[in-house]
Amino acid sequence: MISGKFAITIHILTLLTKYPNDYLSSEHIAGSINLNPVLVRKEIANLKAHHIVESKEGKNGGTKLCVDPSKITLKEIFEMTFENINLGYAKNQPNPACPVGKKINENLSSLYADMNQKVSLQLEGISLEDFSNQF
Amino acid sequence: MISGKFAITIHILTLLTKYPNDYLSSEHIAGSINLNPVLVRKEIANLKAHHIVESKEGKNGGTKLCVDPSKITLKEIFEMTFENINLGYAKNQPNPACPVGKKINENLSSLYADMNQKVSLQLEGISLEDFSNQF
DNA sequence: ACATTTGTAACATATTTTATTACAGTATGA
DNA sequence: TCATACTGTAATAAAATATGTTACAAATGT
């Protein structure tokens, strides 16, 4: 199972990019994603921690982008919302007495590290502005 | 959460590659992965369906590779055990009345398709033999 | 004051992954 | 032929993770 964090965050940021002058409420954003507003606020909390957006509390409050969407890439959003790309590990500790069990996780990790490098390179080439312009 | 299917399958295949002349029992393999033998047999069932291994029932039975490990790549194993690489979707149906909600999944899918292509290219360059030789 | 909104905690539900138990069927070899 | 050691598979349970809901204090504009 893969959590929707990245997708939700991209959705939020695309909306904020489309309406750069408005403070959008979590309710409004949640209506576009069709998601509970609390979950939207949780992802916004993460974005705030990374100084990508700013929020205003109280009436007419909401959230607003505080970076230039042409200056931030999907790679940064990926890193804020996703550990890393991988194809999983067997949960248990493999048997260290077996030459395969002993090294399997190390070898998988190295394979996955290569994967991440390739994916990062791809995502680095796409700015938030690029992504938003597709809509 | 990402299931361990790929990792378990790679582990099984690496063992079978190391002992190409033996029928290894699910119990034996499970001992290296430190996993329940039933789960090993389930992954083996999948490998059998793809004609990568063959099994022998009964006493002294077990499983054995039936392809040349230099001829099969990690890409094929990936495709047998993993839908595709992606960074997730918001679970609910996004709002079709919103221009972003309407196209978000399409645009994410296209992003993920590019990711898969890059990952596939990487995995295609690694044979099971290559992977096993790291141990 | 009042209405609206964020921020956050606490709790509930759903889904997915992993583990366990059970047992019928099959081959081996003493 | 009979005990033994396997596979194959179903059914069920447990654990982990993801998502949803309720509640309410605090902030702020009108």
Coordinates of C-alpha atoms (C1' of nucleotides) in Angstrom, one line a residue:
Chain A
M1 CA 0.0 0.0 0.0
I2 CA 1.3 3.4 -0.9
S3 CA 0.0 6.4 1.0
G4 CA -1.5 9.3 -0.9
K5 CA 0.8 12.0 0.7
F6 CA 2.7 12.8 -2.4
A7 CA -0.5 13.0 -4.6
I8 CA -2.4 15.0 -2.0
T9 CA 0.5 17.5 -1.6
I10 CA 0.9 17.9 -5.4
H11 CA -2.8 18.5 -5.7
I12 CA -2.7 21.2 -3.0
L13 CA 0.3 22.9 -4.5
T14 CA -1.2 22.9 -8.0
L15 CA -4.3 24.6 -6.6
L16 CA -2.2 27.2 -4.8
T17 CA -0.3 27.8 -8.0
K18 CA -3.4 28.3 -9.9
Y19 CA -4.7 30.9 -7.4
P20 CA -1.5 32.6 -6.3
N21 CA -3.2 35.6 -4.8
D22 CA -5.8 33.9 -2.6
Y23 CA -5.7 32.2 0.7
L24 CA -7.5 28.9 0.0
S25 CA -9.3 27.2 2.9
S26 CA -8.7 23.6 3.7
E27 CA -12.4 23.0 3.1
H28 CA -12.1 24.4 -0.4
I29 CA -9.0 22.4 -1.2
A30 CA -10.6 19.3 0.4
G31 CA -13.5 19.8 -2.0
S32 CA -11.3 19.5 -5.0
I33 CA -9.5 16.4 -3.8
N34 CA -12.6 15.0 -2.2
L35 CA -10.9 14.4 1.0
N36 CA -11.4 15.2 4.7
P37 CA -10.2 18.8 5.4
V38 CA -8.2 17.6 8.4
L39 CA -6.0 15.5 6.2
V40 CA -5.5 18.5 4.0
R41 CA -4.4 20.5 7.0
K42 CA -2.0 17.8 8.0
E43 CA -0.2 17.9 4.6
I44 CA -0.3 21.7 4.8
A45 CA 1.5 21.5 8.2
N46 CA 4.2 19.6 6.4
L47 CA 4.5 22.2 3.7
K48 CA 4.7 24.9 6.2
A49 CA 7.5 23.1 8.0
H50 CA 9.4 23.3 4.7
H51 CA 8.5 26.9 4.2
I52 CA 6.7 26.2 0.9
V53 CA 3.4 27.7 2.0
E54 CA 2.1 30.1 4.6
S55 CA -1.2 30.0 6.4
K56 CA -3.4 32.6 8.0
E57 CA -5.7 31.6 10.9
G58 CA -9.1 33.0 11.6
K59 CA -11.9 34.2 9.4
N60 CA -11.0 34.4 5.7
G61 CA -7.9 32.5 6.6
G62 CA -6.4 29.8 4.5
T63 CA -3.1 28.8 2.8
K64 CA -1.0 30.5 0.1
L65 CA 2.1 29.6 -1.7
C66 CA 5.2 31.5 -0.5
V67 CA 7.7 30.3 -3.1
D68 CA 8.1 30.9 -6.8
P69 CA 6.5 27.8 -8.5
S70 CA 9.1 27.9 -11.2
K71 CA 11.9 27.6 -8.6
I72 CA 10.6 24.4 -6.9
T73 CA 10.8 21.0 -8.5
L74 CA 8.9 17.8 -8.0
K75 CA 12.0 16.3 -6.6
E76 CA 11.7 18.5 -3.5
I77 CA 8.1 17.6 -3.1
F78 CA 8.9 14.0 -3.5
E79 CA 11.5 14.3 -0.8
M80 CA 9.1 16.0 1.5
T81 CA 6.4 13.3 1.2
F82 CA 8.0 10.0 0.3
E83 CA 10.8 8.1 2.0
N84 CA 12.3 6.8 -1.2
I85 CA 11.4 4.7 -4.1
N86 CA 11.9 1.0 -3.5
L87 CA 10.4 -2.4 -4.2
G88 CA 10.3 -3.5 -0.6
Y89 CA 12.1 -5.8 1.8
A90 CA 11.1 -9.0 3.4
K91 CA 10.0 -7.8 6.8
N92 CA 11.9 -10.2 9.0
Q93 CA 15.6 -10.3 9.7
P94 CA 17.1 -12.6 7.1
N95 CA 19.3 -15.4 8.4
P96 CA 22.8 -14.1 8.8
A97 CA 24.2 -17.6 8.8
C98 CA 23.2 -17.8 5.1
P99 CA 25.4 -16.0 2.6
V100 CA 22.4 -14.8 0.7
G101 CA 20.4 -13.8 3.9
K102 CA 23.4 -12.0 5.1
K103 CA 23.8 -9.7 2.2
I104 CA 20.3 -9.5 0.6
N105 CA 19.2 -6.2 2.2
E106 CA 22.5 -4.5 1.4
N107 CA 22.3 -5.5 -2.2
L108 CA 18.6 -4.5 -2.5
S109 CA 19.4 -1.2 -0.9
S110 CA 22.1 -0.5 -3.4
L111 CA 19.7 -1.4 -6.2
Y112 CA 17.1 0.9 -4.8
A113 CA 19.6 3.7 -4.4
D114 CA 20.3 3.6 -8.1
M115 CA 16.5 3.7 -8.7
N116 CA 16.2 6.8 -6.6
Q117 CA 18.9 8.5 -8.4
K118 CA 17.2 8.0 -11.7
V119 CA 13.8 9.0 -10.4
S120 CA 15.3 12.1 -8.7
L121 CA 16.9 13.1 -12.0
Q122 CA 13.5 12.9 -13.7
L123 CA 11.6 14.8 -11.0
E124 CA 14.3 17.5 -10.8
G125 CA 13.5 18.4 -14.4
I126 CA 9.9 19.2 -13.6
S127 CA 9.0 22.4 -11.8
L128 CA 5.8 23.0 -10.0
E129 CA 5.0 25.5 -12.6
D130 CA 5.5 23.0 -15.4
F131 CA 3.2 20.5 -13.6
S132 CA 0.5 23.2 -13.1
N133 CA 0.7 24.3 -16.7
Q134 CA -0.6 20.8 -17.7
F135 CA -4.0 21.7 -16.3
Chain B
M1 CA 3.5 0.2 2.9
I2 CA 5.1 -1.8 0.2
S3 CA 4.7 -5.5 0.2
G4 CA 7.8 -7.8 0.3
K5 CA 6.8 -9.8 -2.8
F6 CA 9.7 -8.5 -5.0
A7 CA 12.3 -8.9 -2.2
I8 CA 11.1 -12.4 -1.3
T9 CA 11.0 -13.5 -4.9
I10 CA 14.5 -12.1 -5.6
H11 CA 15.7 -13.9 -2.4
I12 CA 14.2 -17.2 -3.5
L13 CA 15.7 -16.9 -7.0
T14 CA 19.1 -16.0 -5.7
L15 CA 19.2 -19.1 -3.6
L16 CA 18.0 -21.3 -6.5
T17 CA 20.7 -19.7 -8.7
K18 CA 23.4 -20.5 -6.1
Y19 CA 22.2 -24.2 -5.9
P20 CA 21.2 -24.9 -9.5
N21 CA 21.3 -28.7 -9.1
D22 CA 19.2 -29.1 -6.0
Y23 CA 15.5 -29.0 -5.3
L24 CA 15.3 -26.7 -2.3
S25 CA 12.4 -27.1 0.1
S26 CA 10.2 -24.2 1.0
E27 CA 11.2 -24.8 4.6
H28 CA 14.9 -24.4 3.7
I29 CA 14.3 -21.2 1.7
A30 CA 12.1 -19.8 4.5
G31 CA 14.9 -20.4 6.9
S32 CA 17.2 -18.1 4.9
I33 CA 14.5 -15.4 4.5
N34 CA 13.2 -16.0 8.0
L35 CA 9.7 -16.2 6.8
N36 CA 6.8 -18.5 7.0
P37 CA 7.2 -21.4 4.5
V38 CA 3.6 -20.9 3.3
L39 CA 4.5 -17.4 2.0
V40 CA 7.5 -18.8 0.2
R41 CA 5.3 -21.4 -1.5
K42 CA 2.9 -18.7 -2.6
E43 CA 5.7 -16.8 -4.3
I44 CA 6.9 -20.0 -5.8
A45 CA 3.4 -20.6 -7.2
N46 CA 3.7 -17.2 -8.9
L47 CA 7.2 -18.1 -10.3
K48 CA 5.8 -21.4 -11.5
A49 CA 3.0 -19.7 -13.3
H50 CA 5.6 -17.7 -15.2
H51 CA 7.7 -20.9 -15.9
I52 CA 10.7 -19.6 -14.1
V53 CA 11.0 -22.5 -11.7
E54 CA 9.7 -26.0 -11.4
S55 CA 8.7 -28.0 -8.3
K56 CA 8.6 -31.5 -7.3
E57 CA 6.1 -32.7 -4.7
G58 CA 6.6 -35.4 -2.2
K59 CA 9.6 -36.6 -0.2
N60 CA 12.8 -34.9 -1.2
G61 CA 10.7 -32.5 -3.3
G62 CA 11.3 -28.8 -3.6
T63 CA 11.9 -26.2 -6.2
K64 CA 14.5 -25.6 -8.8
L65 CA 15.3 -23.0 -11.4
C66 CA 14.3 -23.9 -15.0
V67 CA 15.7 -20.9 -16.9
D68 CA 19.2 -19.7 -17.5
P69 CA 19.9 -17.0 -14.9
S70 CA 21.9 -15.1 -17.4
K71 CA 18.8 -14.9 -19.6
I72 CA 16.4 -13.4 -17.2
T73 CA 16.5 -9.9 -15.9
L74 CA 15.3 -8.1 -12.8
K75 CA 12.8 -6.2 -15.0
E76 CA 10.9 -9.5 -15.6
I77 CA 11.0 -10.3 -11.9
F78 CA 9.8 -6.7 -11.2
E79 CA 6.9 -7.2 -13.6
M80 CA 5.9 -10.5 -12.0
T81 CA 5.7 -9.1 -8.5
F82 CA 5.0 -5.4 -8.6
E83 CA 2.2 -3.6 -10.4
N84 CA 4.3 -0.5 -11.2
I85 CA 6.3 2.1 -9.5
N86 CA 4.3 5.1 -8.3
L87 CA 4.0 7.7 -5.7
G88 CA 0.4 7.1 -5.0
Y89 CA -3.0 8.7 -5.6
A90 CA -5.4 10.3 -3.3
K91 CA -7.9 7.5 -2.7
N92 CA -11.1 9.3 -3.4
Q93 CA -12.5 10.5 -6.6
P94 CA -11.3 14.0 -7.1
N95 CA -13.9 16.6 -7.9
P96 CA -14.6 16.6 -11.7
A97 CA -16.0 20.1 -11.5
C98 CA -12.6 21.4 -10.6
P99 CA -10.1 21.7 -13.5
V100 CA -7.4 20.4 -11.2
G101 CA -9.4 17.6 -9.8
K102 CA -10.5 16.6 -13.2
K103 CA -7.0 16.0 -14.6
I104 CA -4.9 15.2 -11.6
N105 CA -4.9 11.5 -11.9
E106 CA -4.3 11.6 -15.6
N107 CA -1.3 13.8 -15.0
L108 CA 0.0 11.8 -12.2
S109 CA -0.3 8.6 -14.2
S110 CA 1.7 10.1 -17.0
L111 CA 4.4 11.2 -14.6
Y112 CA 4.5 7.6 -13.1
A113 CA 4.6 6.1 -16.5
D114 CA 7.9 8.0 -17.2
M115 CA 9.2 6.8 -13.9
N116 CA 8.4 3.2 -14.8
Q117 CA 10.2 3.5 -18.0
K118 CA 13.4 4.7 -16.4
V119 CA 13.2 2.0 -13.7
S120 CA 12.5 -0.7 -16.3
L121 CA 15.6 0.4 -18.2
Q122 CA 17.7 0.1 -15.2
L123 CA 16.4 -3.3 -14.2
E124 CA 16.6 -4.6 -17.7
G125 CA 20.4 -4.2 -17.5
I126 CA 20.7 -6.6 -14.5
S127 CA 20.4 -10.3 -15.0
L128 CA 19.6 -12.7 -12.2
E129 CA 23.1 -14.0 -12.7
D130 CA 24.5 -10.5 -12.2
F131 CA 22.5 -10.1 -9.0
S132 CA 23.5 -13.5 -7.6
N133 CA 27.2 -12.9 -8.3
Q134 CA 27.1 -10.0 -5.8
F135 CA 26.9 -12.6 -3.0
Chain C
dA1 C1' -19.8 39.4 20.1
dC2 C1' -20.0 36.3 16.2
dA3 C1' -18.8 33.6 12.5
dT4 C1' -15.1 31.4 10.2
dT5 C1' -10.9 29.3 9.9
dT6 C1' -6.4 26.9 11.4
dG7 C1' -4.0 23.5 14.4
dT8 C1' -4.0 19.5 16.7
dA9 C1' -5.2 15.5 19.5
dA10 C1' -7.8 11.5 20.2
dC11 C1' -10.2 8.1 18.5
dA12 C1' -12.4 5.0 14.9
dT13 C1' -12.6 2.4 10.6
dA14 C1' -10.8 0.3 6.5
dT15 C1' -7.3 -1.8 3.9
dT16 C1' -3.2 -4.3 3.2
dT17 C1' 0.4 -7.3 4.6
dT18 C1' 2.1 -11.0 7.1
dA19 C1' 1.6 -15.1 9.9
dT20 C1' -0.6 -19.4 11.4
dT21 C1' -3.2 -23.6 11.2
dA22 C1' -4.9 -27.3 8.8
dC23 C1' -5.1 -30.8 5.7
dA24 C1' -5.5 -33.3 1.1
dG25 C1' -2.4 -35.0 -2.3
dT26 C1' 2.1 -36.8 -4.0
dA27 C1' 6.6 -39.0 -4.1
dT28 C1' 10.5 -41.6 -1.8
dG29 C1' 12.6 -45.2 0.2
dA30 C1' 13.1 -48.5 4.2
Chain D
dT1 C1' 3.1 -51.2 2.2
dC2 C1' 3.7 -47.8 5.3
dA3 C1' 5.9 -43.9 7.6
dT4 C1' 7.9 -39.7 6.3
dA5 C1' 8.7 -35.4 4.1
dC6 C1' 7.4 -32.6 0.9
dT7 C1' 3.9 -29.4 -2.1
dG8 C1' -0.5 -26.8 -2.8
dT9 C1' -4.0 -24.3 -1.2
dA10 C1' -7.8 -22.6 1.7
dA11 C1' -9.3 -20.4 5.7
dT12 C1' -8.5 -17.7 9.4
dA13 C1' -6.0 -14.6 12.5
dA14 C1' -3.0 -10.9 13.7
dA15 C1' -0.3 -6.9 12.9
dA16 C1' 0.8 -2.8 10.5
dT17 C1' -0.5 1.1 8.0
dA18 C1' -3.6 4.4 5.9
dT19 C1' -7.6 7.1 6.0
dG20 C1' -11.6 9.2 8.1
dT21 C1' -14.1 11.5 11.9
dT22 C1' -15.1 14.2 15.9
dA23 C1' -14.0 17.7 18.9
dC24 C1' -12.4 21.8 20.5
dA25 C1' -9.0 25.6 21.7
dA26 C1' -7.0 29.5 19.6
dA27 C1' -6.8 33.1 16.1
dT28 C1' -8.8 36.8 13.3
dG29 C1' -11.9 39.7 10.4
dT30 C1' -16.3 42.1 10.4

